[in-house]
mmCIF file of C-alpha atoms in Angstrom:
data_model
loop_
_atom_site.group_PDB
_atom_site.id
_atom_site.type_symbol
_atom_site.label_atom_id
_atom_site.label_comp_id
_atom_site.label_asym_id
_atom_site.label_seq_id
_atom_site.Cartn_x
_atom_site.Cartn_y
_atom_site.Cartn_z
ATOM 1 C CA UNK X 1 0.074 -0.132 0.048
ATOM 2 C CA UNK X 2 1.302 3.572 -0.839
ATOM 3 C CA UNK X 3 -1.065 5.584 1.832
ATOM 4 C CA UNK X 4 -2.419 4.747 5.170
ATOM 5 C CA UNK X 5 -4.842 6.628 7.210
ATOM 6 C CA UNK X 6 -3.202 6.496 10.654
ATOM 7 C CA UNK X 7 -4.488 7.649 14.108
ATOM 8 C CA UNK X 8 -1.342 8.766 16.311
ATOM 9 C CA UNK X 9 -1.516 8.721 20.005
ATOM 10 C CA UNK X 10 -1.318 11.255 22.608
ATOM 11 C CA UNK X 11 2.192 11.560 24.579
ATOM 12 C CA UNK X 12 1.331 9.304 27.464
ATOM 13 C CA UNK X 13 0.011 6.382 25.244
ATOM 14 C CA UNK X 14 2.890 6.743 22.958
ATOM 15 C CA UNK X 15 5.451 6.485 25.705
ATOM 16 C CA UNK X 16 3.687 3.626 27.093
ATOM 17 C CA UNK X 17 3.781 1.799 23.445
ATOM 18 C CA UNK X 18 7.378 2.855 23.449
ATOM 19 C CA UNK X 19 8.091 1.046 26.883
ATOM 20 C CA UNK X 20 6.740 -2.228 25.232
ATOM 21 C CA UNK X 21 8.813 -1.701 22.223
ATOM 22 C CA UNK X 22 12.184 -1.388 24.553
ATOM 23 C CA UNK X 23 10.901 -4.329 26.574
ATOM 24 C CA UNK X 24 10.540 -6.447 23.448
ATOM 25 C CA UNK X 25 13.720 -5.128 22.254
ATOM 26 C CA UNK X 26 15.487 -6.023 25.704
ATOM 27 C CA UNK X 27 13.979 -9.521 25.304
ATOM 28 C CA UNK X 28 15.855 -10.197 21.731
ATOM 29 C CA UNK X 29 12.454 -9.417 19.778
ATOM 30 C CA UNK X 30 12.947 -6.586 17.092
ATOM 31 C CA UNK X 31 10.329 -4.101 17.672
ATOM 32 C CA UNK X 32 9.071 -1.416 15.409
ATOM 33 C CA UNK X 33 10.780 1.092 17.500
ATOM 34 C CA UNK X 34 14.051 -0.369 16.655
ATOM 35 C CA UNK X 35 13.394 -0.119 12.838
ATOM 36 C CA UNK X 36 15.191 3.060 11.406
ATOM 37 C CA UNK X 37 12.872 5.951 10.161
ATOM 38 C CA UNK X 38 11.151 7.084 13.339
ATOM 39 C CA UNK X 39 8.298 4.648 13.306
ATOM 40 C CA UNK X 40 5.447 6.028 15.655
ATOM 41 C CA UNK X 41 2.983 4.065 17.367
ATOM 42 C CA UNK X 42 -0.674 4.181 15.836
ATOM 43 C CA UNK X 43 -3.827 2.351 14.631
ATOM 44 C CA UNK X 44 -4.490 2.457 11.084
ATOM 45 C CA UNK X 45 -8.106 3.173 9.951
ATOM 46 C CA UNK X 46 -7.693 2.830 6.054
ATOM 47 C CA UNK X 47 -4.969 2.042 3.476
ATOM 48 C CA UNK X 48 -4.890 2.180 -0.177
ATOM 49 C CA UNK X 49 -2.867 2.466 -3.481
ATOM 50 C CA UNK X 50 -3.323 6.172 -3.103
ATOM 51 C CA UNK X 51 -5.405 8.788 -1.363
ATOM 52 C CA UNK X 52 -5.739 11.679 -3.802
ATOM 53 C CA UNK X 53 -6.430 15.320 -2.905
ATOM 54 C CA UNK X 54 -10.343 15.161 -3.417
ATOM 55 C CA UNK X 55 -10.347 12.149 -0.830
ATOM 56 C CA UNK X 56 -8.138 14.058 1.415
ATOM 57 C CA UNK X 57 -10.551 17.018 1.400
ATOM 58 C CA UNK X 58 -13.671 14.766 1.911
ATOM 59 C CA UNK X 59 -11.715 13.100 5.065
ATOM 60 C CA UNK X 60 -10.953 16.393 6.570
ATOM 61 C CA UNK X 61 -14.511 17.430 6.203
ATOM 62 C CA UNK X 62 -15.754 14.325 7.704
ATOM 63 C CA UNK X 63 -13.112 14.111 10.680
ATOM 64 C CA UNK X 64 -14.277 17.701 11.930
ATOM 65 C CA UNK X 65 -17.778 16.679 12.300
ATOM 66 C CA UNK X 66 -16.803 13.376 14.328
ATOM 67 C CA UNK X 67 -15.981 12.845 17.954
ATOM 68 C CA UNK X 68 -12.536 10.637 18.032
ATOM 69 C CA UNK X 69 -12.825 8.265 21.016
ATOM 70 C CA UNK X 70 -9.913 7.332 22.961
ATOM 71 C CA UNK X 71 -8.716 3.783 22.343
ATOM 72 C CA UNK X 72 -8.055 1.025 24.759
ATOM 73 C CA UNK X 73 -5.376 -0.964 23.810
ATOM 74 C CA UNK X 74 -5.822 -4.174 25.925
ATOM 75 C CA UNK X 75 -5.440 -7.381 24.055
ATOM 76 C CA UNK X 76 -1.867 -9.087 23.241
ATOM 77 C CA UNK X 77 -2.194 -10.968 20.193
ATOM 78 C CA UNK X 78 -1.320 -12.026 16.744
ATOM 79 C CA UNK X 79 -2.630 -12.578 13.287
ATOM 80 C CA UNK X 80 -2.756 -15.796 11.611
ATOM 81 C CA UNK X 81 -0.326 -16.546 8.388
ATOM 82 C CA UNK X 82 3.202 -16.630 7.542
ATOM 83 C CA UNK X 83 4.231 -13.265 8.619
ATOM 84 C CA UNK X 84 4.535 -13.183 12.568
ATOM 85 C CA UNK X 85 3.057 -9.912 14.029
ATOM 86 C CA UNK X 86 2.756 -9.256 17.797
ATOM 87 C CA UNK X 87 0.169 -6.701 18.255
ATOM 88 C CA UNK X 88 -1.812 -4.818 20.881
ATOM 89 C CA UNK X 89 -5.484 -5.003 20.060
ATOM 90 C CA UNK X 90 -7.988 -2.152 20.658
ATOM 91 C CA UNK X 91 -11.480 -2.802 22.193
ATOM 92 C CA UNK X 92 -13.963 -2.484 19.656
ATOM 93 C CA UNK X 93 -16.955 -0.293 20.677
ATOM 94 C CA UNK X 94 -19.751 1.242 18.817
ATOM 95 C CA UNK X 95 -17.932 4.729 18.947
ATOM 96 C CA UNK X 96 -14.877 3.340 17.421
ATOM 97 C CA UNK X 97 -16.905 1.395 14.860
ATOM 98 C CA UNK X 98 -18.973 4.519 14.156
ATOM 99 C CA UNK X 99 -15.693 6.525 13.524
ATOM 100 C CA UNK X 100 -14.199 4.009 11.236
ATOM 101 C CA UNK X 101 -17.381 3.562 9.320
ATOM 102 C CA UNK X 102 -17.534 7.487 8.616
ATOM 103 C CA UNK X 103 -13.907 7.286 7.535
ATOM 104 C CA UNK X 104 -14.811 4.700 4.775
ATOM 105 C CA UNK X 105 -17.637 6.611 3.677
ATOM 106 C CA UNK X 106 -15.854 9.602 3.150
ATOM 107 C CA UNK X 107 -13.112 7.740 1.162
ATOM 108 C CA UNK X 108 -15.415 5.517 -0.856
ATOM 109 C CA UNK X 109 -14.837 5.563 -4.471
ATOM 110 C CA UNK X 110 -11.971 8.385 -4.039
ATOM 111 C CA UNK X 111 -9.231 6.211 -3.549
ATOM 112 C CA UNK X 112 -6.987 4.100 -5.494
ATOM 113 C CA UNK X 113 -6.886 0.274 -4.790
ATOM 114 C CA UNK X 114 -8.268 0.477 -1.152
ATOM 115 C CA UNK X 115 -6.996 -2.436 1.096
ATOM 116 C CA UNK X 116 -9.851 -4.837 2.220
ATOM 117 C CA UNK X 117 -8.210 -5.602 5.286
ATOM 118 C CA UNK X 118 -9.316 -2.157 6.715
ATOM 119 C CA UNK X 119 -13.023 -2.105 5.448
ATOM 120 C CA UNK X 120 -15.839 -2.098 7.886
ATOM 121 C CA UNK X 121 -16.469 -5.680 8.993
ATOM 122 C CA UNK X 122 -12.914 -6.740 8.371
ATOM 123 C CA UNK X 123 -10.833 -4.278 10.344
ATOM 124 C CA UNK X 124 -9.116 -5.353 13.209
ATOM 125 C CA UNK X 125 -7.859 -2.259 15.067
ATOM 126 C CA UNK X 126 -4.445 -2.698 16.671
ATOM 127 C CA UNK X 127 -1.092 -1.142 17.162
ATOM 128 C CA UNK X 128 1.702 -3.291 15.817
ATOM 129 C CA UNK X 129 4.369 -4.040 18.436
ATOM 130 C CA UNK X 130 6.660 -6.479 16.118
ATOM 131 C CA UNK X 131 6.503 -7.531 12.611
ATOM 132 C CA UNK X 132 8.418 -10.294 10.429
ATOM 133 C CA UNK X 133 9.570 -12.039 13.711
ATOM 134 C CA UNK X 134 10.120 -15.527 13.950
ATOM 135 C CA UNK X 135 7.864 -18.051 15.847
ATOM 136 C CA UNK X 136 10.426 -18.282 18.638
ATOM 137 C CA UNK X 137 10.395 -14.313 18.968
ATOM 138 C CA UNK X 138 6.906 -14.235 18.952
ATOM 139 C CA UNK X 139 6.769 -16.528 21.878
ATOM 140 C CA UNK X 140 9.588 -14.419 23.622
ATOM 141 C CA UNK X 141 7.583 -11.226 22.717
ATOM 142 C CA UNK X 142 4.232 -12.762 24.779
ATOM 143 C CA UNK X 143 6.667 -13.877 27.603
ATOM 144 C CA UNK X 144 8.099 -10.341 27.744
ATOM 145 C CA UNK X 145 4.544 -8.653 28.038
ATOM 146 C CA UNK X 146 2.526 -10.873 29.988
ATOM 147 C CA UNK X 147 0.634 -9.593 31.718
ATOM 148 C CA UNK X 148 -0.447 -6.744 29.144
ATOM 149 C CA UNK X 149 -1.445 -3.608 30.967
ATOM 150 C CA UNK X 150 -4.266 -1.664 29.153
ATOM 151 C CA UNK X 151 -2.876 1.450 27.380
ATOM 152 C CA UNK X 152 -5.489 4.606 27.186
ATOM 153 C CA UNK X 153 -4.760 6.029 24.164
ATOM 154 C CA UNK X 154 -5.904 9.565 23.015
ATOM 155 C CA UNK X 155 -5.693 10.441 19.402
ATOM 156 C CA UNK X 156 -3.756 13.349 19.219
ATOM 157 C CA UNK X 157 -3.691 13.445 15.254
ATOM 158 C CA UNK X 158 -4.852 11.453 12.317
ATOM 159 C CA UNK X 159 -2.602 11.652 9.259
ATOM 160 C CA UNK X 160 -1.989 10.169 5.844
ATOM 161 C CA UNK X 161 1.060 8.459 5.871
ATOM 162 C CA UNK X 162 2.978 7.422 2.604
ATOM 163 C CA UNK X 163 4.134 3.670 3.561
ATOM 164 C CA UNK X 164 7.228 4.059 1.347
ATOM 165 C CA UNK X 165 8.770 7.368 2.571
ATOM 166 C CA UNK X 166 7.066 7.813 5.826
ATOM 167 C CA UNK X 167 6.049 11.414 4.987
ATOM 168 C CA UNK X 168 2.721 12.363 6.718
ATOM 169 C CA UNK X 169 -0.093 14.720 5.984
ATOM 170 C CA UNK X 170 -1.929 15.748 8.849
ATOM 171 C CA UNK X 171 -5.779 15.471 8.328
ATOM 172 C CA UNK X 172 -6.912 16.334 11.857
ATOM 173 C CA UNK X 173 -5.246 17.271 15.200
ATOM 174 C CA UNK X 174 -6.866 17.474 18.486
#
């Protein structure tokens, strides 16, 4: 994907996720925090091959009307498949689903090659902690982070991120 719509966290939540990343690194599990490029903790709301200017304008207008809820990152988990990912899943509630649905309504028909993984009904809201790790590293990551403490993540910014360069364009600040 070339563009992702990311919800970035307030300073307190970002610091808590960075602490989890350090715990993983200390346990020999390469976290996203260890990657070059200044990766920021976030939850991705949508992804597409491209989010053009008209879609960005519609998104800005829609986001101004919405009340963006805090996220409760609570569940330590992984996805099935070959690419091992360790994640902290968000508690799904009606407020979060309403915002997610409104975002996709604003983007519908305006983006190139939307990713079905992020569509309403398929989306699993999460903050990635480690990605592309081995089975042994995944197990070590679970051990290092047990028991998971809930992270209350206020959304401080929503931005469109170029997934190739890391460049971000803010579409909402709180």
